[in-house]
Amino acid sequence: MTAKGTFDTAGWDAKPSFDDRDGVALGLVSMTKTFHGDLIGTSVVQLMVASTPVEESRAYVALERVEGTLEGREGSFVVAHQAMSDRGEQSLTVTVVPDSGTGELTGLRGGMTITVAPDGSHSYTLDYELRAGG
């Protein structure tokens, strides 16, 4: 199954770097999202970010708990992010954490694609399955 829509971000809260040496900094950021479309809900995201002296080279890993309704099914689930920018060449993997689904989303598996439009707006595509019995 495939769910699509948009999301808004808010509350970008960057903490001071916990490790900053030789121009490479490691830091923590928290933020929230509001989802629209086939997924209606909110999430809280905790990111660990690495920045380098080369502005286009950086990375983040994150965990995000999403709560809401996915195509009429209510519950929550967690996704794990792994993102890399290598001098501007970007990659992003967002995967549903197995067995993190609750309520009517128990058994959720899948992956999410996030797209950022030139105007800065965000959209998602969630390819997923719901396994019977979790």
mmCIF file of N, CA and C in Angstrom:
data_model
loop_
_atom_site.group_PDB
_atom_site.id
_atom_site.type_symbol
_atom_site.label_atom_id
_atom_site.label_comp_id
_atom_site.label_asym_id
_atom_site.label_seq_id
_atom_site.Cartn_x
_atom_site.Cartn_y
_atom_site.Cartn_z
ATOM 1 N N MET A 1 0.846 -1.171 0.000
ATOM 2 C CA MET A 1 0.000 0.000 0.000
ATOM 3 C C MET A 1 0.895 1.239 0.000
ATOM 4 N N THR A 2 0.349 2.336 -0.490
ATOM 5 C CA THR A 2 1.104 3.575 -0.563
ATOM 6 C C THR A 2 0.264 4.728 -0.022
ATOM 7 N N ALA A 3 0.842 5.500 0.889
ATOM 8 C CA ALA A 3 0.203 6.699 1.441
ATOM 9 C C ALA A 3 1.038 7.902 1.034
ATOM 10 N N LYS A 4 0.345 8.993 0.673
ATOM 11 C CA LYS A 4 1.049 10.200 0.239
ATOM 12 C C LYS A 4 0.442 11.431 0.887
ATOM 13 N N GLY A 5 1.269 12.463 1.000
ATOM 14 C CA GLY A 5 0.787 13.728 1.527
ATOM 15 C C GLY A 5 1.930 14.693 1.762
ATOM 16 N N THR A 6 1.647 15.677 2.591
ATOM 17 C CA THR A 6 2.637 16.705 2.918
ATOM 18 C C THR A 6 2.824 16.751 4.424
ATOM 19 N N PHE A 7 3.873 17.457 4.850
ATOM 20 C CA PHE A 7 4.045 17.708 6.283
ATOM 21 C C PHE A 7 4.724 19.046 6.488
ATOM 22 N N ASP A 8 4.450 19.617 7.655
ATOM 23 C CA ASP A 8 5.058 20.874 8.088
ATOM 24 C C ASP A 8 5.978 20.569 9.258
ATOM 25 N N THR A 9 7.069 21.310 9.362
ATOM 26 C CA THR A 9 7.986 21.159 10.486
ATOM 27 C C THR A 9 7.905 22.392 11.376
ATOM 28 N N ALA A 10 8.190 22.203 12.645
ATOM 29 C CA ALA A 10 8.174 23.320 13.601
ATOM 30 C C ALA A 10 9.086 22.984 14.770
ATOM 31 N N GLY A 11 9.425 24.014 15.528
ATOM 32 C CA GLY A 11 10.131 23.827 16.785
ATOM 33 C C GLY A 11 11.544 23.311 16.657
ATOM 34 N N TRP A 12 12.277 23.717 15.615
ATOM 35 C CA TRP A 12 13.669 23.290 15.453
ATOM 36 C C TRP A 12 14.450 23.764 16.666
ATOM 37 N N ASP A 13 14.842 22.843 17.539
ATOM 38 C CA ASP A 13 15.512 23.177 18.786
ATOM 39 C C ASP A 13 16.889 22.522 18.799
ATOM 40 N N ALA A 14 17.907 23.282 18.360
ATOM 41 C CA ALA A 14 19.279 22.771 18.308
ATOM 42 C C ALA A 14 19.982 23.044 19.625
ATOM 43 N N LYS A 15 20.514 22.006 20.220
ATOM 44 C CA LYS A 15 21.311 22.141 21.441
ATOM 45 C C LYS A 15 22.744 22.507 21.059
ATOM 46 N N PRO A 16 23.500 23.089 21.975
ATOM 47 C CA PRO A 16 24.922 23.341 21.681
ATOM 48 C C PRO A 16 25.625 22.024 21.354
ATOM 49 N N SER A 17 26.593 22.077 20.463
ATOM 50 C CA SER A 17 27.329 20.872 20.067
ATOM 51 C C SER A 17 27.901 20.179 21.297
ATOM 52 N N PHE A 18 27.815 18.857 21.312
ATOM 53 C CA PHE A 18 28.405 18.117 22.428
ATOM 54 C C PHE A 18 29.828 17.676 22.104
ATOM 55 N N ASP A 19 30.244 17.823 20.840
ATOM 56 C CA ASP A 19 31.607 17.505 20.428
ATOM 57 C C ASP A 19 31.914 18.385 19.219
ATOM 58 N N ASP A 20 32.886 19.285 19.375
ATOM 59 C CA ASP A 20 33.206 20.233 18.301
ATOM 60 C C ASP A 20 34.720 20.380 18.241
ATOM 61 N N ARG A 21 35.348 19.614 17.324
ATOM 62 C CA ARG A 21 36.805 19.630 17.196
ATOM 63 C C ARG A 21 37.199 19.673 15.729
ATOM 64 N N ASP A 22 38.216 20.441 15.428
ATOM 65 C CA ASP A 22 38.801 20.481 14.088
ATOM 66 C C ASP A 22 37.767 20.784 13.005
ATOM 67 N N GLY A 23 36.740 21.569 13.349
ATOM 68 C CA GLY A 23 35.723 21.958 12.377
ATOM 69 C C GLY A 23 34.612 20.949 12.170
ATOM 70 N N VAL A 24 34.657 19.826 12.878
ATOM 71 C CA VAL A 24 33.611 18.811 12.782
ATOM 72 C C VAL A 24 32.820 18.841 14.082
ATOM 73 N N ALA A 25 31.514 19.079 13.949
ATOM 74 C CA ALA A 25 30.667 19.227 15.130
ATOM 75 C C ALA A 25 29.585 18.158 15.157
ATOM 76 N N LEU A 26 29.322 17.647 16.357
ATOM 77 C CA LEU A 26 28.228 16.712 16.597
ATOM 78 C C LEU A 26 27.232 17.400 17.513
ATOM 79 N N GLY A 27 25.965 17.344 17.136
ATOM 80 C CA GLY A 27 24.952 18.020 17.936
ATOM 81 C C GLY A 27 23.629 17.282 17.936
ATOM 82 N N LEU A 28 22.742 17.744 18.788
ATOM 83 C CA LEU A 28 21.402 17.173 18.929
ATOM 84 C C LEU A 28 20.366 18.235 18.583
ATOM 85 N N VAL A 29 19.318 17.803 17.899
ATOM 86 C CA VAL A 29 18.230 18.689 17.508
ATOM 87 C C VAL A 29 16.918 17.954 17.748
ATOM 88 N N SER A 30 15.926 18.669 18.246
ATOM 89 C CA SER A 30 14.584 18.101 18.316
ATOM 90 C C SER A 30 13.650 19.001 17.515
ATOM 91 N N MET A 31 12.602 18.392 16.977
ATOM 92 C CA MET A 31 11.619 19.144 16.201
ATOM 93 C C MET A 31 10.313 18.367 16.173
ATOM 94 N N THR A 32 9.263 19.008 15.660
ATOM 95 C CA THR A 32 7.972 18.360 15.513
ATOM 96 C C THR A 32 7.529 18.462 14.058
ATOM 97 N N LYS A 33 6.623 17.577 13.688
ATOM 98 C CA LYS A 33 6.024 17.591 12.350
ATOM 99 C C LYS A 33 4.509 17.438 12.474
ATOM 100 N N THR A 34 3.807 17.994 11.510
ATOM 101 C CA THR A 34 2.373 17.785 11.362
ATOM 102 C C THR A 34 2.140 17.229 9.964
ATOM 103 N N PHE A 35 1.503 16.059 9.894
ATOM 104 C CA PHE A 35 1.281 15.371 8.623
ATOM 105 C C PHE A 35 -0.134 15.625 8.101
ATOM 106 N N HIS A 36 -0.228 15.723 6.780
ATOM 107 C CA HIS A 36 -1.503 15.923 6.089
ATOM 108 C C HIS A 36 -1.585 14.899 4.958
ATOM 109 N N GLY A 37 -2.792 14.589 4.524
ATOM 110 C CA GLY A 37 -2.971 13.648 3.420
ATOM 111 C C GLY A 37 -3.422 12.304 3.933
ATOM 112 N N ASP A 38 -2.835 11.226 3.402
ATOM 113 C CA ASP A 38 -3.222 9.875 3.817
ATOM 114 C C ASP A 38 -2.789 9.568 5.243
ATOM 115 N N LEU A 39 -1.789 10.274 5.727
ATOM 116 C CA LEU A 39 -1.335 10.188 7.122
ATOM 117 C C LEU A 39 -1.672 11.521 7.777
ATOM 118 N N ILE A 40 -2.533 11.463 8.771
ATOM 119 C CA ILE A 40 -2.927 12.676 9.492
ATOM 120 C C ILE A 40 -2.460 12.513 10.923
ATOM 121 N N GLY A 41 -1.555 13.400 11.357
ATOM 122 C CA GLY A 41 -1.059 13.268 12.714
ATOM 123 C C GLY A 41 0.120 14.162 12.976
ATOM 124 N N THR A 42 0.814 13.849 14.065
ATOM 125 C CA THR A 42 1.970 14.629 14.480
ATOM 126 C C THR A 42 3.110 13.686 14.838
ATOM 127 N N SER A 43 4.299 14.269 14.922
ATOM 128 C CA SER A 43 5.437 13.471 15.352
ATOM 129 C C SER A 43 6.414 14.339 16.117
ATOM 130 N N VAL A 44 7.253 13.657 16.883
ATOM 131 C CA VAL A 44 8.388 14.267 17.565
ATOM 132 C C VAL A 44 9.625 13.564 17.029
ATOM 133 N N VAL A 45 10.619 14.364 16.607
ATOM 134 C CA VAL A 45 11.828 13.838 15.994
ATOM 135 C C VAL A 45 13.030 14.237 16.841
ATOM 136 N N GLN A 46 13.921 13.281 17.111
ATOM 137 C CA GLN A 46 15.186 13.539 17.791
ATOM 138 C C GLN A 46 16.308 13.207 16.810
ATOM 139 N N LEU A 47 17.093 14.221 16.435
ATOM 140 C CA LEU A 47 18.157 14.051 15.458
ATOM 141 C C LEU A 47 19.526 14.187 16.110
ATOM 142 N N MET A 48 20.487 13.391 15.635
ATOM 143 C CA MET A 48 21.890 13.577 15.949
ATOM 144 C C MET A 48 22.542 13.999 14.639
ATOM 145 N N VAL A 49 23.175 15.171 14.642
ATOM 146 C CA VAL A 49 23.653 15.805 13.424
ATOM 147 C C VAL A 49 25.174 15.931 13.458
ATOM 148 N N ALA A 50 25.815 15.660 12.308
ATOM 149 C CA ALA A 50 27.252 15.876 12.151
ATOM 150 C C ALA A 50 27.450 16.892 11.037
ATOM 151 N N SER A 51 28.188 17.964 11.332
ATOM 152 C CA SER A 51 28.519 18.951 10.303
ATOM 153 C C SER A 51 30.034 18.986 10.148
ATOM 154 N N THR A 52 30.474 19.392 8.949
ATOM 155 C CA THR A 52 31.907 19.400 8.630
ATOM 156 C C THR A 52 32.289 20.786 8.105
ATOM 157 N N PRO A 53 33.568 21.034 7.896
ATOM 158 C CA PRO A 53 33.974 22.315 7.323
ATOM 159 C C PRO A 53 33.460 22.522 5.896
ATOM 160 N N VAL A 54 33.105 21.441 5.202
ATOM 161 C CA VAL A 54 32.537 21.538 3.856
ATOM 162 C C VAL A 54 31.023 21.605 4.019
ATOM 163 N N GLU A 55 30.434 22.757 3.731
ATOM 164 C CA GLU A 55 29.004 22.977 3.998
ATOM 165 C C GLU A 55 28.106 21.913 3.384
ATOM 166 N N GLU A 56 28.468 21.398 2.214
ATOM 167 C CA GLU A 56 27.635 20.413 1.530
ATOM 168 C C GLU A 56 27.884 18.978 2.002
ATOM 169 N N SER A 57 28.748 18.795 2.996
ATOM 170 C CA SER A 57 29.016 17.458 3.540
ATOM 171 C C SER A 57 28.576 17.420 5.000
ATOM 172 N N ARG A 58 27.551 16.640 5.248
ATOM 173 C CA ARG A 58 26.993 16.520 6.598
ATOM 174 C C ARG A 58 26.125 15.266 6.658
ATOM 175 N N ALA A 59 25.678 14.927 7.858
ATOM 176 C CA ALA A 59 24.841 13.740 8.022
ATOM 177 C C ALA A 59 23.952 13.895 9.244
ATOM 178 N N TYR A 60 22.891 13.098 9.261
ATOM 179 C CA TYR A 60 22.096 12.985 10.482
ATOM 180 C C TYR A 60 21.498 11.591 10.577
ATOM 181 N N VAL A 61 21.268 11.176 11.794
ATOM 182 C CA VAL A 61 20.465 9.999 12.105
ATOM 183 C C VAL A 61 19.384 10.481 13.046
ATOM 184 N N ALA A 62 18.226 9.846 12.994
ATOM 185 C CA ALA A 62 17.119 10.316 13.829
ATOM 186 C C ALA A 62 16.143 9.186 14.108
ATOM 187 N N LEU A 63 15.419 9.353 15.208
ATOM 188 C CA LEU A 63 14.259 8.529 15.525
ATOM 189 C C LEU A 63 13.058 9.454 15.631
ATOM 190 N N GLU A 64 11.934 8.993 15.098
ATOM 191 C CA GLU A 64 10.732 9.818 15.038
ATOM 192 C C GLU A 64 9.520 8.969 15.397
ATOM 193 N N ARG A 65 8.763 9.401 16.403
ATOM 194 C CA ARG A 65 7.518 8.709 16.766
ATOM 195 C C ARG A 65 6.360 9.467 16.124
ATOM 196 N N VAL A 66 5.604 8.765 15.282
ATOM 197 C CA VAL A 66 4.467 9.338 14.574
ATOM 198 C C VAL A 66 3.188 8.829 15.223
ATOM 199 N N GLU A 67 2.270 9.752 15.539
ATOM 200 C CA GLU A 67 0.980 9.388 16.126
ATOM 201 C C GLU A 67 -0.121 9.978 15.274
ATOM 202 N N GLY A 68 -1.126 9.158 14.948
ATOM 203 C CA GLY A 68 -2.229 9.687 14.168
ATOM 204 C C GLY A 68 -3.011 8.597 13.481
ATOM 205 N N THR A 69 -3.501 8.938 12.275
ATOM 206 C CA THR A 69 -4.342 8.044 11.498
ATOM 207 C C THR A 69 -3.722 7.853 10.123
ATOM 208 N N LEU A 70 -3.471 6.605 9.762
ATOM 209 C CA LEU A 70 -2.915 6.249 8.464
ATOM 210 C C LEU A 70 -4.014 5.567 7.668
ATOM 211 N N GLU A 71 -4.521 6.276 6.658
ATOM 212 C CA GLU A 71 -5.599 5.762 5.813
ATOM 213 C C GLU A 71 -6.709 5.118 6.657
ATOM 214 N N GLY A 72 -7.155 5.863 7.678
ATOM 215 C CA GLY A 72 -8.271 5.436 8.507
ATOM 216 C C GLY A 72 -7.922 4.548 9.682
ATOM 217 N N ARG A 73 -6.665 4.167 9.833
ATOM 218 C CA ARG A 73 -6.249 3.300 10.946
ATOM 219 C C ARG A 73 -5.498 4.147 11.968
ATOM 220 N N GLU A 74 -5.943 4.086 13.219
ATOM 221 C CA GLU A 74 -5.366 4.933 14.265
ATOM 222 C C GLU A 74 -4.306 4.185 15.057
ATOM 223 N N GLY A 75 -3.233 4.906 15.375
ATOM 224 C CA GLY A 75 -2.173 4.319 16.185
ATOM 225 C C GLY A 75 -0.911 5.143 16.094
ATOM 226 N N SER A 76 0.205 4.507 16.386
ATOM 227 C CA SER A 76 1.500 5.183 16.298
ATOM 228 C C SER A 76 2.537 4.203 15.770
ATOM 229 N N PHE A 77 3.672 4.760 15.346
ATOM 230 C CA PHE A 77 4.796 3.942 14.905
ATOM 231 C C PHE A 77 6.044 4.808 14.949
ATOM 232 N N VAL A 78 7.201 4.158 14.873
ATOM 233 C CA VAL A 78 8.483 4.850 14.917
ATOM 234 C C VAL A 78 9.189 4.623 13.590
ATOM 235 N N VAL A 79 9.819 5.688 13.075
ATOM 236 C CA VAL A 79 10.676 5.552 11.899
ATOM 237 C C VAL A 79 12.092 5.960 12.268
ATOM 238 N N ALA A 80 13.066 5.316 11.609
ATOM 239 C CA ALA A 80 14.480 5.628 11.788
ATOM 240 C C ALA A 80 14.983 6.271 10.500
ATOM 241 N N HIS A 81 15.717 7.390 10.640
ATOM 242 C CA HIS A 81 16.277 8.126 9.499
ATOM 243 C C HIS A 81 17.788 7.928 9.460
ATOM 244 N N GLN A 82 18.326 7.843 8.247
ATOM 245 C CA GLN A 82 19.764 7.917 8.032
ATOM 246 C C GLN A 82 19.971 8.768 6.788
ATOM 247 N N ALA A 83 20.607 9.937 6.957
ATOM 248 C CA ALA A 83 20.782 10.878 5.849
ATOM 249 C C ALA A 83 22.244 11.266 5.714
ATOM 250 N N MET A 84 22.663 11.446 4.463
ATOM 251 C CA MET A 84 24.045 11.802 4.176
ATOM 252 C C MET A 84 24.061 12.775 3.011
ATOM 253 N N SER A 85 24.933 13.777 3.108
ATOM 254 C CA SER A 85 25.217 14.665 1.991
ATOM 255 C C SER A 85 26.730 14.658 1.792
ATOM 256 N N ASP A 86 27.160 14.166 0.639
ATOM 257 C CA ASP A 86 28.575 14.070 0.303
ATOM 258 C C ASP A 86 28.859 15.110 -0.777
ATOM 259 N N ARG A 87 29.265 16.312 -0.317
ATOM 260 C CA ARG A 87 29.505 17.443 -1.225
ATOM 261 C C ARG A 87 28.300 17.690 -2.125
ATOM 262 N N GLY A 88 27.106 17.593 -1.502
ATOM 263 C CA GLY A 88 25.865 17.893 -2.197
ATOM 264 C C GLY A 88 25.131 16.687 -2.751
ATOM 265 N N GLU A 89 25.808 15.549 -2.902
ATOM 266 C CA GLU A 89 25.137 14.318 -3.344
ATOM 267 C C GLU A 89 24.433 13.722 -2.130
ATOM 268 N N GLN A 90 23.093 13.719 -2.168
ATOM 269 C CA GLN A 90 22.320 13.388 -0.977
ATOM 270 C C GLN A 90 21.693 12.007 -1.047
ATOM 271 N N SER A 91 21.602 11.386 0.122
ATOM 272 C CA SER A 91 20.871 10.132 0.261
ATOM 273 C C SER A 91 20.101 10.179 1.573
ATOM 274 N N LEU A 92 18.947 9.539 1.582
ATOM 275 C CA LEU A 92 18.111 9.494 2.782
ATOM 276 C C LEU A 92 17.356 8.183 2.791
ATOM 277 N N THR A 93 17.436 7.478 3.910
ATOM 278 C CA THR A 93 16.663 6.263 4.126
ATOM 279 C C THR A 93 15.815 6.473 5.372
ATOM 280 N N VAL A 94 14.512 6.257 5.244
ATOM 281 C CA VAL A 94 13.597 6.355 6.382
ATOM 282 C C VAL A 94 12.817 5.046 6.417
ATOM 283 N N THR A 95 12.979 4.294 7.504
ATOM 284 C CA THR A 95 12.404 2.959 7.613
ATOM 285 C C THR A 95 11.552 2.847 8.871
ATOM 286 N N VAL A 96 10.389 2.206 8.747
ATOM 287 C CA VAL A 96 9.564 1.923 9.922
ATOM 288 C C VAL A 96 10.310 0.910 10.789
ATOM 289 N N VAL A 97 10.445 1.209 12.072
ATOM 290 C CA VAL A 97 11.080 0.276 13.002
ATOM 291 C C VAL A 97 10.145 -0.921 13.177
ATOM 292 N N PRO A 98 10.620 -2.131 12.865
ATOM 293 C CA PRO A 98 9.761 -3.307 12.976
ATOM 294 C C PRO A 98 9.159 -3.444 14.370
ATOM 295 N N ASP A 99 7.884 -3.776 14.396
ATOM 296 C CA ASP A 99 7.118 -4.017 15.629
ATOM 297 C C ASP A 99 6.954 -2.779 16.495
ATOM 298 N N SER A 100 7.129 -1.577 15.902
ATOM 299 C CA SER A 100 6.896 -0.344 16.667
ATOM 300 C C SER A 100 5.458 0.149 16.525
ATOM 301 N N GLY A 101 4.669 -0.449 15.638
ATOM 302 C CA GLY A 101 3.289 -0.011 15.433
ATOM 303 C C GLY A 101 2.404 -0.359 16.613
ATOM 304 N N THR A 102 1.491 0.568 16.942
ATOM 305 C CA THR A 102 0.539 0.346 18.033
ATOM 306 C C THR A 102 -0.876 0.540 17.507
ATOM 307 N N GLY A 103 -1.848 0.118 18.316
ATOM 308 C CA GLY A 103 -3.254 0.281 17.941
ATOM 309 C C GLY A 103 -3.540 -0.436 16.630
ATOM 310 N N GLU A 104 -4.259 0.257 15.743
ATOM 311 C CA GLU A 104 -4.612 -0.330 14.456
ATOM 312 C C GLU A 104 -3.439 -0.354 13.474
ATOM 313 N N LEU A 105 -2.280 0.138 13.909
ATOM 314 C CA LEU A 105 -1.066 0.107 13.082
ATOM 315 C C LEU A 105 -0.090 -0.974 13.533
ATOM 316 N N THR A 106 -0.547 -1.858 14.416
ATOM 317 C CA THR A 106 0.274 -2.995 14.826
ATOM 318 C C THR A 106 0.605 -3.827 13.591
ATOM 319 N N GLY A 107 1.858 -4.206 13.454
ATOM 320 C CA GLY A 107 2.298 -4.989 12.313
ATOM 321 C C GLY A 107 2.771 -4.160 11.132
ATOM 322 N N LEU A 108 2.810 -2.820 11.303
ATOM 323 C CA LEU A 108 3.235 -1.935 10.220
ATOM 324 C C LEU A 108 4.700 -2.162 9.869
ATOM 325 N N ARG A 109 4.987 -2.263 8.580
ATOM 326 C CA ARG A 109 6.336 -2.357 8.046
ATOM 327 C C ARG A 109 6.404 -1.443 6.832
ATOM 328 N N GLY A 110 7.583 -0.891 6.542
ATOM 329 C CA GLY A 110 7.694 -0.119 5.322
ATOM 330 C C GLY A 110 8.784 0.918 5.361
ATOM 331 N N GLY A 111 8.750 1.779 4.350
ATOM 332 C CA GLY A 111 9.741 2.833 4.221
ATOM 333 C C GLY A 111 9.107 4.097 3.686
ATOM 334 N N MET A 112 9.725 5.225 3.997
ATOM 335 C CA MET A 112 9.195 6.522 3.610
ATOM 336 C C MET A 112 10.202 7.264 2.752
ATOM 337 N N THR A 113 9.698 7.913 1.718
ATOM 338 C CA THR A 113 10.491 8.815 0.895
ATOM 339 C C THR A 113 10.051 10.232 1.216
ATOM 340 N N ILE A 114 11.008 11.106 1.467
ATOM 341 C CA ILE A 114 10.720 12.518 1.751
ATOM 342 C C ILE A 114 11.274 13.356 0.613
ATOM 343 N N THR A 115 10.448 14.280 0.122
ATOM 344 C CA THR A 115 10.854 15.170 -0.955
ATOM 345 C C THR A 115 10.718 16.607 -0.484
ATOM 346 N N VAL A 116 11.748 17.412 -0.742
ATOM 347 C CA VAL A 116 11.699 18.838 -0.433
ATOM 348 C C VAL A 116 11.628 19.584 -1.765
ATOM 349 N N ALA A 117 10.546 20.323 -1.967
ATOM 350 C CA ALA A 117 10.338 21.077 -3.201
ATOM 351 C C ALA A 117 11.225 22.323 -3.211
ATOM 352 N N PRO A 118 11.435 22.913 -4.388
ATOM 353 C CA PRO A 118 12.240 24.138 -4.474
ATOM 354 C C PRO A 118 11.744 25.260 -3.557
ATOM 355 N N ASP A 119 10.441 25.295 -3.276
ATOM 356 C CA ASP A 119 9.907 26.333 -2.385
ATOM 357 C C ASP A 119 10.072 25.985 -0.905
ATOM 358 N N GLY A 120 10.689 24.820 -0.608
ATOM 359 C CA GLY A 120 10.937 24.422 0.774
ATOM 360 C C GLY A 120 9.838 23.564 1.387
ATOM 361 N N SER A 121 8.737 23.350 0.675
ATOM 362 C CA SER A 121 7.664 22.512 1.208
ATOM 363 C C SER A 121 8.090 21.039 1.172
ATOM 364 N N HIS A 122 7.531 20.258 2.095
ATOM 365 C CA HIS A 122 7.897 18.854 2.249
ATOM 366 C C HIS A 122 6.719 17.953 1.887
ATOM 367 N N SER A 123 7.020 16.838 1.219
ATOM 368 C CA SER A 123 6.008 15.821 0.969
ATOM 369 C C SER A 123 6.602 14.453 1.303
ATOM 370 N N TYR A 124 5.713 13.476 1.499
ATOM 371 C CA TYR A 124 6.151 12.124 1.834
ATOM 372 C C TYR A 124 5.395 11.115 0.977
ATOM 373 N N THR A 125 6.027 9.976 0.786
ATOM 374 C CA THR A 125 5.392 8.780 0.250
ATOM 375 C C THR A 125 5.773 7.654 1.183
ATOM 376 N N LEU A 126 4.779 6.990 1.747
ATOM 377 C CA LEU A 126 5.014 5.875 2.664
ATOM 378 C C LEU A 126 4.541 4.598 1.980
ATOM 379 N N ASP A 127 5.486 3.744 1.599
ATOM 380 C CA ASP A 127 5.161 2.426 1.063
ATOM 381 C C ASP A 127 5.155 1.465 2.238
ATOM 382 N N TYR A 128 4.019 0.811 2.463
ATOM 383 C CA TYR A 128 3.887 0.028 3.690
ATOM 384 C C TYR A 128 3.018 -1.208 3.499
ATOM 385 N N GLU A 129 3.107 -2.072 4.504
ATOM 386 C CA GLU A 129 2.206 -3.209 4.616
ATOM 387 C C GLU A 129 1.849 -3.354 6.093
ATOM 388 N N LEU A 130 0.688 -3.933 6.332
ATOM 389 C CA LEU A 130 0.251 -4.266 7.683
ATOM 390 C C LEU A 130 0.193 -5.773 7.770
ATOM 391 N N ARG A 131 1.072 -6.352 8.548
ATOM 392 C CA ARG A 131 1.128 -7.793 8.695
ATOM 393 C C ARG A 131 0.105 -8.241 9.726
ATOM 394 N N ALA A 132 -0.661 -9.227 9.386
ATOM 395 C CA ALA A 132 -1.678 -9.755 10.305
ATOM 396 C C ALA A 132 -0.999 -10.313 11.549
ATOM 397 N N GLY A 133 -1.565 -10.005 12.686
ATOM 398 C CA GLY A 133 -1.029 -10.512 13.942
ATOM 399 C C GLY A 133 0.255 -9.852 14.371
ATOM 400 N N GLY A 134 0.607 -8.716 13.735
ATOM 401 C CA GLY A 134 1.796 -7.979 14.166
ATOM 402 C C GLY A 134 3.038 -8.376 13.507
#
